[in-house]
Short mmCIF file of C-alpha atoms in Angstrom, two decimals:
data_model
loop_
_atom_site.label_atom_id
_atom_site.label_comp_id
_atom_site.label_asym_id
_atom_site.label_seq_id
_atom_site.Cartn_x
_atom_site.Cartn_y
_atom_site.Cartn_z
CA ASP A 6 -1.37 -4.62 16.05
CA LEU A 7 -2.30 -6.48 13.49
CA ASP A 8 -2.11 -10.44 14.56
CA GLY A 9 -4.20 -12.67 11.55
CA LEU A 10 -4.90 -16.32 10.49
CA PHE A 11 -5.07 -17.14 6.97
CA GLY A 12 -6.47 -20.70 5.34
CA GLN A 13 -6.50 -21.98 1.99
CA ALA A 14 -7.41 -24.75 0.02
CA ILE A 15 -7.10 -26.17 -4.21
CA VAL A 16 -9.34 -28.85 -4.73
CA THR A 17 -9.53 -29.37 -8.36
CA LEU A 18 -12.56 -30.31 -10.18
CA SER A 19 -11.44 -32.50 -12.96
CA PRO A 20 -8.56 -32.84 -14.94
CA ARG A 21 -9.80 -28.61 -15.93
CA PHE A 22 -11.33 -27.01 -13.41
CA THR A 23 -9.51 -26.16 -10.33
CA ALA A 24 -11.39 -24.00 -7.56
CA THR A 25 -9.11 -22.33 -4.90
CA VAL A 26 -11.09 -21.17 -1.69
CA SER A 27 -9.59 -19.37 1.32
CA GLY A 28 -10.39 -17.16 4.56
CA ARG A 29 -8.68 -14.25 6.67
CA TYR A 30 -9.40 -13.92 9.78
CA THR A 31 -7.30 -10.59 10.55
CA ARG A 32 -7.57 -8.40 14.74
CA ALA A 33 -6.65 -5.26 14.67
CA GLU A 34 -5.41 -3.82 17.59
CA VAL A 35 -4.10 0.98 18.07
CA ASP A 36 -2.89 2.19 21.17
CA ALA A 37 -1.98 5.91 21.17
CA ASN A 38 -0.88 7.02 24.00
CA LYS A 39 -0.42 11.02 23.19
CA VAL A 40 -2.79 12.44 20.80
CA GLU A 41 -2.90 16.24 20.42
CA ASP A 42 -6.18 18.24 19.89
CA PRO A 43 -5.94 21.06 17.90
CA VAL A 44 -8.42 23.26 19.24
CA THR A 45 -7.37 22.73 22.93
CA PHE A 46 -3.81 21.46 22.65
CA ALA A 47 -4.61 19.35 25.18
CA VAL A 48 -3.33 15.24 24.68
CA TYR A 49 -5.45 12.40 26.15
CA SER A 50 -4.58 9.24 24.54
CA LEU A 51 -6.44 6.89 21.99
CA GLU A 52 -8.16 2.76 21.76
CA ASP A 53 -9.66 0.95 19.41
CA ASP A 54 -10.26 -2.61 18.22
CA TRP A 55 -11.34 -4.12 15.19
CA ASP A 56 -11.54 -7.74 13.73
CA ASN A 57 -12.92 -9.07 9.89
CA PHE A 58 -13.06 -11.99 8.30
CA SER A 59 -12.73 -11.61 4.59
CA GLY A 60 -13.21 -14.68 2.14
CA SER A 61 -12.20 -15.37 -1.50
CA ALA A 62 -12.77 -18.61 -3.87
CA ARG A 63 -11.16 -18.47 -7.35
CA LEU A 64 -12.30 -21.65 -10.22
CA ALA A 65 -10.17 -21.93 -13.58
CA PHE A 66 -10.88 -23.54 -16.36
CA THR A 67 -8.06 -25.88 -18.94
CA PRO A 68 -10.50 -25.85 -22.16
CA VAL A 69 -8.01 -28.17 -23.26
CA ALA A 70 -6.16 -30.29 -21.01
CA ASP A 71 -2.52 -29.81 -20.31
CA GLY A 72 -3.04 -27.19 -23.24
CA PRO A 73 -2.02 -23.37 -24.11
CA TRP A 74 -5.26 -21.72 -22.15
CA LEU A 75 -6.52 -21.11 -19.11
CA VAL A 76 -9.91 -19.10 -17.89
CA TYR A 77 -10.92 -17.90 -14.63
CA ALA A 78 -12.68 -15.64 -12.50
CA GLY A 79 -12.57 -14.80 -8.74
CA VAL A 80 -14.35 -13.07 -5.84
CA ALA A 81 -12.56 -11.29 -2.82
CA GLN A 82 -13.24 -9.93 0.18
CA ALA A 83 -10.69 -7.23 1.68
CA PHE A 84 -10.77 -5.91 5.16
CA ARG A 85 -8.58 -2.60 5.71
CA ALA A 86 -8.39 -1.73 9.65
CA PRO A 87 -7.57 2.87 10.70
CA ASN A 88 -4.26 3.12 11.29
CA LEU A 89 -2.33 5.55 12.65
CA SER A 90 -2.78 8.61 10.00
CA ASP A 91 -6.20 7.81 9.84
CA LEU A 92 -6.68 8.32 13.77
CA THR A 93 -4.18 10.53 15.09
CA ARG A 94 -2.24 12.86 12.16
CA LEU A 95 -2.17 16.41 13.08
CA ASP A 96 -0.36 18.23 10.13
CA THR A 97 0.00 19.55 5.92
CA ALA A 98 -2.01 17.08 4.51
CA ARG A 99 -1.43 18.76 0.88
CA SER A 100 -2.38 22.27 -0.61
CA GLY A 101 -3.45 24.73 2.42
CA GLU A 102 -4.72 22.00 4.14
CA LEU A 103 -3.98 20.80 7.67
CA GLU A 104 -5.40 17.23 8.70
CA THR A 105 -6.55 16.66 12.58
CA PRO A 106 -6.52 13.29 14.32
CA SER A 107 -9.91 11.70 13.80
CA PRO A 108 -11.21 9.04 16.23
CA GLY A 109 -13.91 6.77 16.13
CA LEU A 110 -13.49 5.31 12.37
CA ASP A 111 -14.85 2.90 11.07
CA PRO A 112 -12.69 0.17 9.00
CA GLU A 113 -12.79 -0.35 5.65
CA THR A 114 -14.43 -3.30 3.63
CA TYR A 115 -14.22 -4.62 -0.16
CA LEU A 116 -15.64 -7.13 -2.30
CA SER A 117 -14.00 -7.11 -5.70
CA TRP A 118 -14.41 -9.50 -8.89
CA GLU A 119 -12.20 -10.50 -11.62
CA THR A 120 -12.01 -13.16 -14.82
CA GLY A 121 -10.20 -12.94 -17.19
CA PHE A 122 -7.78 -15.67 -19.25
CA LYS A 123 -4.11 -16.33 -20.05
CA PHE A 124 -2.06 -18.14 -22.31
CA LEU A 125 0.77 -19.10 -23.56
CA SER A 126 2.28 -21.09 -26.16
CA GLU A 127 6.74 -21.07 -27.12
CA ARG A 128 6.48 -18.15 -29.11
CA TRP A 129 3.50 -16.39 -27.89
CA SER A 130 1.78 -14.53 -24.58
CA VAL A 131 -1.44 -13.50 -23.67
CA GLN A 132 -3.10 -12.38 -21.08
CA ALA A 133 -6.01 -10.80 -20.21
CA ALA A 134 -8.46 -9.53 -17.10
CA TRP A 135 -10.78 -7.59 -16.59
CA PHE A 136 -12.03 -6.19 -12.51
CA ASP A 137 -14.62 -4.51 -10.56
CA THR A 138 -13.95 -3.49 -6.52
CA ARG A 139 -16.82 -1.87 -4.56
CA GLY A 140 -16.03 -0.75 -0.82
CA ASP A 141 -18.06 0.27 1.51
CA ASP A 142 -16.96 2.63 4.73
CA VAL A 143 -13.76 3.61 2.74
CA ILE A 144 -12.47 6.89 4.72
CA ILE A 145 -11.83 10.02 3.12
CA ARG A 146 -10.70 13.49 3.61
CA ALA A 147 -13.18 16.43 4.32
CA PRO A 148 -13.26 19.77 4.87
CA THR A 149 -14.97 20.83 9.09
CA GLY A 150 -15.06 24.32 7.38
CA ARG A 151 -12.42 25.74 10.15
CA THR A 152 -9.49 27.51 9.33
CA ILE A 153 -6.17 26.87 11.70
CA GLY A 154 -3.29 28.64 11.53
CA GLY A 155 -4.48 29.79 8.24
CA GLN A 156 -4.96 26.43 6.22
CA VAL A 157 -7.94 24.56 6.13
CA GLU A 158 -8.87 22.25 8.35
CA VAL A 159 -9.53 18.54 6.87
CA THR A 160 -10.20 15.50 8.90
CA LYS A 161 -10.65 11.84 7.93
CA LEU A 162 -14.84 10.77 7.68
CA ASN A 163 -15.70 6.74 6.36
CA ALA A 164 -17.41 8.28 3.37
CA GLY A 165 -19.78 5.51 2.26
CA GLU A 166 -19.13 3.93 -1.05
CA SER A 167 -16.77 3.59 -3.83
CA HIS A 168 -16.38 1.82 -7.09
CA VAL A 169 -13.01 0.92 -9.57
CA ARG A 170 -12.95 -1.39 -12.70
CA GLY A 171 -10.85 -1.62 -14.99
CA VAL A 172 -9.18 -4.05 -17.89
CA GLU A 173 -5.79 -4.97 -17.97
CA ALA A 174 -4.45 -6.89 -21.40
CA GLU A 175 -0.31 -7.85 -21.97
CA VAL A 176 0.27 -9.51 -24.77
CA SER A 177 4.37 -11.05 -25.61
CA PHE A 178 6.00 -12.63 -29.28
CA SER A 179 9.28 -13.92 -29.72
CA PRO A 180 9.92 -14.29 -33.23
CA VAL A 181 13.63 -15.90 -32.34
CA PRO A 182 14.17 -17.70 -28.95
CA ALA A 183 16.48 -14.61 -28.04
CA VAL A 184 14.30 -11.27 -28.92
CA ALA A 185 10.66 -10.61 -27.60
CA LEU A 186 8.26 -7.95 -28.88
CA PHE A 187 5.85 -6.69 -25.82
CA ALA A 188 2.79 -4.36 -25.27
CA GLY A 189 -0.55 -3.81 -22.85
CA GLY A 190 -1.89 -1.68 -20.71
CA VAL A 191 -4.40 -0.54 -18.21
CA LEU A 192 -7.06 1.84 -18.28
CA ILE A 193 -9.68 2.74 -15.11
CA ASP A 194 -12.68 3.87 -14.13
CA GLY A 195 -13.85 5.25 -9.93
CA ASP A 196 -15.82 6.51 -8.65
CA ALA A 197 -16.49 8.19 -4.23
CA ASP A 198 -18.84 9.33 -2.25
CA ALA A 199 -17.54 12.48 -1.02
CA TYR A 200 -17.95 15.07 1.28
CA PRO A 201 -15.97 18.90 -1.18
CA SER A 202 -19.33 20.80 1.77
CA GLY A 203 -18.52 19.03 5.03
CA PRO A 204 -19.49 16.20 6.75
CA ASP A 205 -22.27 18.01 7.15
CA ALA A 206 -23.46 18.04 3.81
CA ARG A 207 -24.84 15.67 1.45
CA PRO A 208 -22.61 13.24 -0.15
CA VAL A 209 -21.67 14.09 -3.98
CA THR A 210 -19.93 10.99 -6.47
CA GLU A 211 -16.66 12.76 -7.52
CA PRO A 212 -14.00 10.20 -9.13
CA ILE A 213 -12.01 9.18 -6.89
CA ASP A 214 -9.07 11.26 -5.49
CA LEU A 215 -5.68 10.55 -8.11
CA LEU A 216 -7.28 8.49 -10.75
CA MET A 217 -4.22 6.71 -12.92
CA PRO A 218 -4.27 7.80 -16.05
CA THR A 219 -5.26 4.80 -19.39
CA THR A 220 -1.90 3.99 -19.53
CA LEU A 221 0.09 1.80 -22.72
CA ARG A 222 3.87 0.40 -22.93
CA GLY A 223 5.51 -1.33 -25.67
CA GLY A 224 8.95 -2.49 -26.43
CA ALA A 225 11.63 -5.04 -27.45
CA ARG A 226 13.81 -7.02 -25.68
CA TRP A 227 17.62 -9.32 -26.13
CA SER A 228 19.32 -11.16 -24.33
CA GLY A 229 22.69 -12.70 -25.62
CA LEU A 230 26.09 -13.96 -24.77
CA GLY A 231 24.47 -17.24 -22.69
CA GLU A 232 21.47 -15.24 -21.70
CA ARG A 233 24.82 -12.68 -19.72
CA LEU A 234 23.85 -10.11 -21.13
CA LEU A 235 19.76 -8.28 -21.96
CA LEU A 236 19.05 -5.07 -24.03
CA GLU A 237 15.32 -3.95 -23.14
CA ALA A 238 14.08 -0.43 -24.71
CA VAL A 239 10.26 0.16 -23.25
CA VAL A 240 7.99 3.66 -24.48
CA GLU A 241 5.44 4.19 -22.09
CA HIS A 242 2.91 6.19 -22.35
CA ALA A 243 0.31 8.09 -19.90
CA GLU A 244 -2.98 9.28 -21.59
CA ALA A 245 -4.25 13.21 -19.53
CA GLN A 246 -6.20 12.71 -16.61
CA ASP A 247 -8.95 15.27 -16.47
CA GLU A 248 -11.22 13.09 -13.82
CA LEU A 249 -10.68 15.79 -11.30
CA SER A 250 -12.33 15.50 -7.44
CA THR A 251 -12.92 18.55 -5.96
CA ARG A 252 -9.65 17.84 -3.74
CA ASP A 253 -7.37 17.01 -6.54
CA LYS A 254 -9.00 20.34 -8.00
CA GLN A 255 -7.21 22.14 -5.11
CA ASP A 256 -4.05 20.07 -5.00
CA THR A 257 -2.32 22.86 -7.14
CA GLN A 258 0.91 22.00 -5.91
CA ARG A 259 0.72 18.51 -7.11
CA ILE A 260 -1.84 18.77 -10.29
CA PRO A 261 -2.29 21.96 -12.82
CA PRO A 262 -5.26 23.33 -12.96
CA GLY A 263 -7.25 21.12 -15.52
CA GLY A 264 -5.50 17.94 -14.95
CA THR A 265 -1.99 16.05 -15.39
CA PRO A 266 -1.21 16.48 -19.18
CA GLY A 267 -0.44 13.58 -21.26
CA TYR A 268 3.30 12.02 -21.12
CA THR A 269 5.60 9.63 -23.36
CA VAL A 270 8.74 8.45 -21.35
CA LEU A 271 11.73 6.09 -23.42
CA ASP A 272 13.58 4.26 -21.08
CA LEU A 273 16.58 2.37 -22.20
CA ARG A 274 17.98 -0.60 -19.98
CA SER A 275 20.95 -3.15 -20.60
CA GLU A 276 22.50 -5.66 -18.26
#
């Protein structure tokens, strides 16, 4: 069960500065009546609850009043309570792994910073953003050192810290009103504490699981017949991703040895 209360205030500090301040109170409760112990096969119940207050603040600046530019910066907190899968799962997780219940987990908390700009004119649209997110008590899977039914047992635990940062940008140009040319991309890097040798070993810093590869896209869009017809062509390219965690390297059902190769996709769309 999740309950929340959210409030936000938007304050115009001057014709060029606007501040947005918000806060959210969240209460999460879990009540699992039947949870199976993977060793004794005994059935037990689990109850727990957590609450949290997270705030955020954002400042927007328009260099020229009513002009095409907008510059912004913000900071935000976030909270995620353990869910039923984290606490009670007894099922196959990844290649050759069996995840067992993990009662007693703490919530994850995050702090994010972001800054960027937007430019909008009759023909041009440009925007870019830089972001940095740091997590604490992040929930991850780790091997226990036991084997159940020929599968490696893994369980969830609060690993410690994670750090994700990246840049995202997009530009669009309309040489004539019915045509738009656009391009953009996303670059993300991240690492987190991990326990590849088990929860009793010392943590090591590894790339975060399933790290997104650098992705670029570009294309063209045409709308005609009074905007009743739209034609679009988009080329998307993903770079090879070889920054793998220990669990990624072991997940051979999803990820080839050495990482995921790069690929390029062409999409054609009409409506």
